[in-house]
Coordinates of N, CA and C in Angstrom, one line a residue:
M5 N 9.2 38.3 71.4 CA 9.2 38.4 72.9 C 10.5 38.9 73.3
E6 N 10.4 40.0 74.1 CA 11.7 40.6 74.6 C 12.3 39.8 75.7
L7 N 13.6 39.8 75.8 CA 14.3 39.2 76.9 C 14.4 40.2 78.1
S8 N 14.3 39.6 79.3 CA 14.4 40.5 80.4 C 15.9 40.9 80.6
D9 N 16.2 41.8 81.5 CA 17.6 42.2 81.7 C 18.4 41.1 82.3
R10 N 17.7 40.3 83.2 CA 18.4 39.2 83.8 C 18.8 38.1 82.7
E11 N 17.8 37.8 81.8 CA 18.1 36.9 80.7 C 19.2 37.4 79.8
R12 N 19.2 38.6 79.5 CA 20.3 39.2 78.6 C 21.6 39.1 79.3
R13 N 21.7 39.3 80.6 CA 22.9 39.2 81.4 C 23.4 37.8 81.4
I14 N 22.5 36.8 81.6 CA 22.9 35.4 81.6 C 23.5 35.0 80.2
L15 N 22.8 35.4 79.2 CA 23.2 35.1 77.8 C 24.6 35.7 77.5
G16 N 24.8 36.9 78.0 CA 26.1 37.6 77.8 C 27.2 36.9 78.5
E17 N 26.9 36.4 79.8 CA 27.9 35.6 80.5 C 28.2 34.3 79.8
I18 N 27.2 33.6 79.3 CA 27.5 32.4 78.6 C 28.3 32.6 77.3
E19 N 28.0 33.7 76.6 CA 28.8 34.0 75.4 C 30.2 34.4 75.8
R20 N 30.5 35.1 76.8 CA 31.8 35.5 77.2 C 32.6 34.2 77.6
D21 N 31.9 33.3 78.4 CA 32.6 32.1 78.8 C 33.0 31.2 77.6
L22 N 32.0 31.1 76.6 CA 32.3 30.3 75.4 C 33.5 30.9 74.6
R23 N 33.5 32.3 74.5 CA 34.6 32.9 73.7 C 35.9 32.7 74.4
R24 N 35.9 32.6 75.7 CA 37.2 32.4 76.5 C 37.6 31.0 76.4
E25 N 36.7 30.0 76.5 CA 37.0 28.6 76.7 C 37.1 27.8 75.4
D26 N 36.3 28.1 74.4 CA 36.2 27.3 73.2 C 36.3 28.1 72.0
R27 N 37.5 28.5 71.6 CA 37.7 29.4 70.5 C 37.4 28.7 69.1
A28 N 37.6 27.4 69.0 CA 37.2 26.7 67.8 C 35.7 26.8 67.5
F29 N 34.9 26.6 68.6 CA 33.5 26.6 68.5 C 33.1 28.0 68.1
V30 N 33.7 29.1 68.7 CA 33.3 30.4 68.3 C 33.7 30.7 66.9
R31 N 34.8 30.2 66.4 CA 35.1 30.5 65.0 C 34.1 29.8 64.0
R32 N 33.7 28.6 64.4 CA 32.7 27.9 63.6 C 31.4 28.7 63.5
V33 N 30.9 29.1 64.7 CA 29.7 29.9 64.8 C 29.8 31.2 64.0
E34 N 30.9 31.9 64.1 CA 31.1 33.1 63.4 C 31.2 32.9 61.9
S35 N 31.8 31.9 61.5 CA 31.8 31.6 60.0 C 30.5 31.2 59.5
F36 N 29.7 30.5 60.3 CA 28.3 30.1 59.9 C 27.5 31.4 59.8
D37 N 27.6 32.3 60.8 CA 26.8 33.5 60.8 C 27.2 34.4 59.6
A38 N 28.5 34.4 59.3 CA 28.9 35.2 58.1 C 28.3 34.7 56.8
A39 N 28.3 33.3 56.7 CA 27.8 32.7 55.5 C 26.3 32.9 55.4
C40 N 25.6 32.9 56.5 CA 24.2 33.2 56.5 C 23.9 34.6 56.1
R41 N 24.7 35.5 56.6 CA 24.5 36.9 56.2 C 24.8 37.1 54.7
R42 N 25.8 36.5 54.2 CA 26.1 36.6 52.8 C 25.0 36.1 51.9
R43 N 24.5 34.9 52.3 CA 23.4 34.3 51.6 C 22.1 35.1 51.6
E44 N 21.8 35.7 52.7 CA 20.6 36.5 52.9 C 20.8 37.8 52.1
T45 N 22.0 38.3 52.0 CA 22.2 39.6 51.3 C 22.0 39.3 49.8
R46 N 22.6 38.1 49.3 CA 22.4 37.8 47.9 C 20.9 37.6 47.6
R47 N 20.2 36.9 48.5 CA 18.8 36.6 48.3 C 18.0 37.8 48.3
S48 N 18.3 38.8 49.1 CA 17.5 40.0 49.2 C 17.9 41.0 48.2
G49 N 18.8 40.7 47.3 CA 19.2 41.7 46.3 C 20.1 42.8 46.8
G50 N 20.8 42.6 47.9 CA 21.7 43.6 48.4 C 21.1 44.4 49.5
R51 N 19.8 44.2 49.8 CA 19.2 45.0 50.9 C 19.8 44.5 52.2
S52 N 20.0 45.4 53.1 CA 20.4 44.9 54.5 C 19.2 44.7 55.3
G53 N 19.4 44.0 56.4 CA 18.3 43.7 57.3 C 17.9 42.3 57.4
G54 N 18.5 41.5 56.6 CA 18.3 40.0 56.7 C 17.0 39.6 56.0
R55 N 16.6 38.4 56.3 CA 15.4 37.8 55.7 C 14.2 38.4 56.2
Y56 N 14.1 38.7 57.4 CA 12.9 39.3 58.0 C 13.0 40.8 58.2
E57 N 12.2 41.5 57.5 CA 12.3 43.0 57.5 C 11.0 43.4 58.2
E58 N 11.2 44.5 59.0 CA 10.1 45.1 59.7 C 9.4 46.1 58.9
S59 N 8.1 46.0 58.8 CA 7.3 47.1 58.1 C 7.1 48.2 59.0
S60 N 6.4 49.3 58.5 CA 6.3 50.5 59.3 C 5.4 50.2 60.5
D61 N 4.5 49.3 60.4 CA 3.6 49.0 61.6 C 4.1 48.0 62.5
G62 N 5.4 47.6 62.3 CA 6.1 46.7 63.3 C 5.9 45.2 63.0
R63 N 5.2 44.8 62.0 CA 5.0 43.4 61.7 C 6.3 43.0 60.9
S64 N 6.7 41.8 61.1 CA 7.9 41.3 60.3 C 7.3 40.5 59.1
D65 N 7.9 40.8 58.0 CA 7.5 40.2 56.7 C 8.6 39.2 56.2
A66 N 8.2 37.9 56.1 CA 9.2 36.9 55.7 C 9.3 37.1 54.2
G67 N 10.6 37.3 53.7 CA 10.8 37.4 52.3 C 10.9 36.0 51.7
T68 N 10.2 35.8 50.5 CA 10.3 34.5 49.9 C 10.9 34.7 48.5
S69 N 11.7 33.7 48.1 CA 12.4 33.8 46.8 C 11.4 33.2 45.8
G70 N 11.8 33.5 44.5 CA 11.0 32.9 43.4 C 11.1 31.4 43.4
R71 N 12.2 30.9 43.8 CA 12.4 29.4 43.8 C 11.5 28.8 44.8
E72 N 11.4 29.4 46.0 CA 10.5 28.8 47.0 C 9.0 28.8 46.5
I73 N 8.6 29.8 45.8 CA 7.3 29.9 45.3 C 7.0 28.8 44.2
W74 N 8.0 28.6 43.3 CA 7.9 27.5 42.3 C 7.8 26.1 43.0
Y75 N 8.6 25.9 44.0 CA 8.5 24.6 44.7 C 7.2 24.4 45.3
V76 N 6.6 25.4 46.0 CA 5.3 25.3 46.6 C 4.2 25.0 45.5
L77 N 4.4 25.8 44.4 CA 3.4 25.6 43.3 C 3.5 24.2 42.7
L78 N 4.7 23.6 42.5 CA 4.8 22.2 42.0 C 4.2 21.2 43.0
V79 N 4.4 21.4 44.3 CA 3.8 20.5 45.3 C 2.3 20.6 45.2
V80 N 1.8 21.8 45.1 CA 0.3 21.9 45.0 C -0.2 21.2 43.7
I81 N 0.4 21.4 42.6 CA 0.0 20.8 41.4 C 0.1 19.3 41.5
F82 N 1.2 18.7 42.1 CA 1.3 17.3 42.3 C 0.2 16.7 43.1
L83 N -0.1 17.4 44.3 CA -1.1 16.9 45.2 C -2.5 17.0 44.6
A84 N -2.7 18.0 43.7 CA -4.0 18.1 43.1 C -4.2 17.1 42.0
T85 N -3.2 16.7 41.3 CA -3.3 15.7 40.2 C -3.2 14.3 40.7
L86 N -2.7 14.0 41.9 CA -2.5 12.7 42.4 C -3.8 12.0 42.6
P87 N -4.9 12.6 43.2 CA -6.1 11.8 43.3 C -6.8 11.5 42.0
I88 N -6.6 12.4 41.0 CA -7.2 12.2 39.7 C -6.5 11.0 39.0
L89 N -5.2 10.9 39.1 CA -4.5 9.8 38.6 C -4.9 8.5 39.2
L90 N -5.0 8.5 40.5 CA -5.4 7.3 41.3 C -6.8 6.8 40.9
V91 N -7.7 7.8 40.7 CA -9.1 7.4 40.3 C -9.0 6.8 38.8
L92 N -8.3 7.4 38.0 CA -8.2 6.9 36.6 C -7.6 5.5 36.5
L93 N -6.5 5.3 37.3 CA -5.9 4.0 37.3 C -6.7 3.0 38.0
A94 N -7.4 3.3 39.0 CA -8.3 2.4 39.7 C -9.5 2.0 38.8
G95 N -10.0 2.9 38.0 CA -11.1 2.6 37.1 C -10.7 1.5 36.1
H96 N -9.5 1.5 35.6 CA -9.0 0.5 34.6 C -8.8 -0.9 35.3
A97 N -8.5 -0.9 36.6 CA -8.2 -2.1 37.2 C -9.5 -2.9 37.5
G98 N -10.6 -2.2 37.7 CA -11.9 -2.9 38.0 C -12.7 -3.2 36.8
A99 N -12.3 -2.8 35.6 CA -13.1 -3.0 34.4 C -13.1 -4.5 34.0
P100 N -14.2 -5.0 33.5 CA -14.2 -6.4 33.1 C -13.3 -6.7 31.9
A101 N -12.7 -7.9 32.0 CA -11.8 -8.3 30.9 C -12.6 -8.6 29.6
V102 N -12.1 -8.1 28.5 CA -12.8 -8.4 27.2 C -12.0 -9.6 26.6
P103 N -12.8 -10.6 26.2 CA -12.1 -11.8 25.6 C -11.6 -11.4 24.3
P104 N -10.4 -11.9 24.0 CA -9.8 -11.6 22.7 C -10.6 -12.2 21.5
V105 N -10.7 -11.4 20.4 CA -11.4 -11.9 19.2 C -10.4 -12.6 18.3
P106 N -10.7 -13.8 18.0 CA -9.7 -14.5 17.2 C -9.7 -14.0 15.8
A107 N -8.6 -14.1 15.1 CA -8.5 -13.7 13.7 C -9.3 -14.6 12.8
P108 N -9.9 -14.1 11.8 CA -10.8 -14.9 10.9 C -10.2 -16.1 10.4
G109 N -8.9 -16.1 10.0 CA -8.4 -17.3 9.3 C -7.9 -18.4 10.3
L110 N -7.8 -18.1 11.6 CA -7.3 -19.0 12.6 C -8.4 -20.0 13.1
T111 N -9.6 -19.7 12.9 CA -10.7 -20.6 13.5 C -11.3 -21.5 12.5
A112 N -10.8 -21.5 11.3 CA -11.3 -22.4 10.2 C -11.1 -23.8 10.6
G113 N -12.2 -24.6 10.6 CA -12.1 -26.0 10.9 C -12.2 -26.4 12.3
I114 N -12.2 -25.4 13.3 CA -12.2 -25.7 14.7 C -13.6 -25.5 15.1
V115 N -14.1 -26.6 15.8 CA -15.5 -26.6 16.3 C -15.4 -26.4 17.8
V116 N -16.2 -25.4 18.2 CA -16.2 -25.1 19.7 C -17.5 -25.6 20.2
P117 N -17.5 -26.5 21.1 CA -18.8 -27.0 21.6 C -19.5 -26.0 22.5
P118 N -20.8 -25.9 22.4 CA -21.6 -25.0 23.2 C -21.5 -25.3 24.7
M119 N -21.6 -24.3 25.4 CA -21.5 -24.5 26.9 C -22.8 -24.4 27.5

């Protein structure tokens, strides 16, 4: 969305006032902007134009790094396997308990009354 001339003028006045009154803030913002530009230049492989580049038809295309794609892939795999793990673990919790079978030599001489 484009800014109107009035909005641009107001933003320009705010920027001039900030530059005049709060130099420390301006230095922090400028160093932050410079760091963002350096990071985006490294990420884009030296291409200028920042993270969002405009294609020939005017649409902006968000560049994604390989690391971001791997993170998304890992999250998708985790979320896909989580229900399977929950079902498998819940199935074991509801299974009937199997009574232990005594060793053959331990029951010699013990009489178990019928129930």
